[in-house]
Amino acid sequence: QVQLQESGPGLVKPSETLSLSCNVSGGSISNFYWSWIRQPPGKGLEWIGYISYNGITNYTPSLKSRVTISVDTSKNRFSLKLTSVTPADTAVYYCAREGYYDSRGYLRPGYFDQWGQGTLVTVSS
Amino acid sequence: EIVLTQSPGTLSLSPGEGATLSCRASQSLSDRFLAWYQQRPGQAPRLLIYGASSRSAGTPDRFSGSGSGTEFTLNISRLEPEDFAVYYCQQYGDSPLYTFGQGTKLEVK
């Protein structure tokens, strides 16, 4: 069973860059798609973006100008960078695995079947 | 962007009862690309249903999903104490612009 674990600073100052990593164990990162999702305290879920096994990225439009997701296959992990943060970016950040095989055997992005435990990042001076 | 609206916002029921949660999409979802997640307090969401009606590995059979187009339902028969949680629907038909519903809180009456 694949396991995901987020790591990174729990406190970031306004205008600085939030950087998180997600370590994947129990399976290769060279398959599936790998996403970041966040949840402000007491609120719902927001998909941030994904990176595919071959490096293709897609981001939610509202964050696209500030987000970069990258992958390090040698270390079996992927990372999130969010620039110019404000208190509105305070949230629990989850990494997740997504993807399914369609009827023709192609891997497609879609739903999230494995999640990390999440890490709270607070943006405050 | 496809907007998902879940109802009710809060559902108060007793263990042993059945629950019906709804998720309405602002546009028709192709190929029933809708998933349901359960989130218990302090935990990460857990995938329950994908493809509108397929149970994920480990999902008890008291959970069932149905629907198509813009109307989807999650049914839970015979509520167990561990089922009281927040439930989210998520569409992936407008990939890669995934969106989640705002959630339904299932609480003990």
PDB file of C-alpha atoms in Angstrom, chain A residues 37 39 43-47 50 58 61 94 98 100 109-113 115-117, chain B residues 33 35 37 39 43-47 50-51 88 90 92 95-98 100-102:
ATOM      1  CA  ILE A  37      -5.011  19.833  -2.130  1.00  0.00           C
ATOM      2  CA  GLN A  39      -8.217  22.915   3.324  1.00  0.00           C
ATOM      3  CA  LYS A  43     -13.597  24.962   5.482  1.00  0.00           C
ATOM      4  CA  GLY A  44     -13.791  22.721   2.439  1.00  0.00           C
ATOM      5  CA  LEU A  45     -11.269  21.222   0.051  1.00  0.00           C
ATOM      6  CA  GLU A  46      -9.503  23.051  -2.768  1.00  0.00           C
ATOM      7  CA  TRP A  47      -7.460  21.281  -5.430  1.00  0.00           C
ATOM      8  CA  TYR A  50      -1.000  17.992 -10.121  1.00  0.00           C
ATOM      9  CA  ASN A  58      -1.842  21.416 -14.312  1.00  0.00           C
ATOM     10  CA  PRO A  61      -6.589  28.852 -12.420  1.00  0.00           C
ATOM     11  CA  TYR A  94      -2.511  17.452   1.644  1.00  0.00           C
ATOM     12  CA  GLU A  98      -4.683  10.289  -8.365  1.00  0.00           C
ATOM     13  CA  TYR A 100      -7.200   5.558 -13.048  1.00  0.00           C
ATOM     14  CA  PRO A 109      -6.065  11.917 -13.935  1.00  0.00           C
ATOM     15  CA  GLY A 110      -9.202  11.922 -11.838  1.00  0.00           C
ATOM     16  CA  TYR A 111     -10.041  11.019  -8.273  1.00  0.00           C
ATOM     17  CA  PHE A 112      -7.730  10.862  -5.260  1.00  0.00           C
ATOM     18  CA  ASP A 113      -7.299   7.376  -3.834  1.00  0.00           C
ATOM     19  CA  TRP A 115      -3.787  10.849   0.798  1.00  0.00           C
ATOM     20  CA  GLY A 116      -1.100  12.046   3.126  1.00  0.00           C
ATOM     21  CA  GLN A 117      -2.088  12.934   6.679  1.00  0.00           C
TER      22      GLN A 117
ATOM     23  CA  PHE B  33     -16.976  11.328 -13.281  1.00  0.00           C
ATOM     24  CA  ALA B  35     -16.271  10.728  -6.454  1.00  0.00           C
ATOM     25  CA  TYR B  37     -14.970  11.189   0.187  1.00  0.00           C
ATOM     26  CA  GLN B  39     -13.464  13.039   6.318  1.00  0.00           C
ATOM     27  CA  GLN B  43      -8.062  13.092   9.480  1.00  0.00           C
ATOM     28  CA  ALA B  44      -7.414  13.294   5.772  1.00  0.00           C
ATOM     29  CA  PRO B  45     -10.292  12.621   3.411  1.00  0.00           C
ATOM     30  CA  ARG B  46     -10.774   9.006   2.377  1.00  0.00           C
ATOM     31  CA  LEU B  47     -12.053   7.909  -1.021  1.00  0.00           C
ATOM     32  CA  TYR B  50     -15.589   6.796  -7.761  1.00  0.00           C
ATOM     33  CA  GLY B  51     -17.303   6.748 -11.122  1.00  0.00           C
ATOM     34  CA  TYR B  88     -17.503  15.660   0.070  1.00  0.00           C
ATOM     35  CA  GLN B  90     -15.702  15.836  -6.255  1.00  0.00           C
ATOM     36  CA  TYR B  92     -13.295  15.064 -12.398  1.00  0.00           C
ATOM     37  CA  SER B  95     -10.409  17.526 -15.820  1.00  0.00           C
ATOM     38  CA  PRO B  96      -8.064  19.012 -14.930  1.00  0.00           C
ATOM     39  CA  LEU B  97     -10.305  21.600 -13.305  1.00  0.00           C
ATOM     40  CA  TYR B  98     -11.362  19.469 -10.366  1.00  0.00           C
ATOM     41  CA  PHE B 100     -15.283  19.746  -4.629  1.00  0.00           C
ATOM     42  CA  GLY B 101     -18.663  20.318  -3.081  1.00  0.00           C
ATOM     43  CA  GLN B 102     -18.815  22.302   0.125  1.00  0.00           C
TER      44      GLN B 102
END
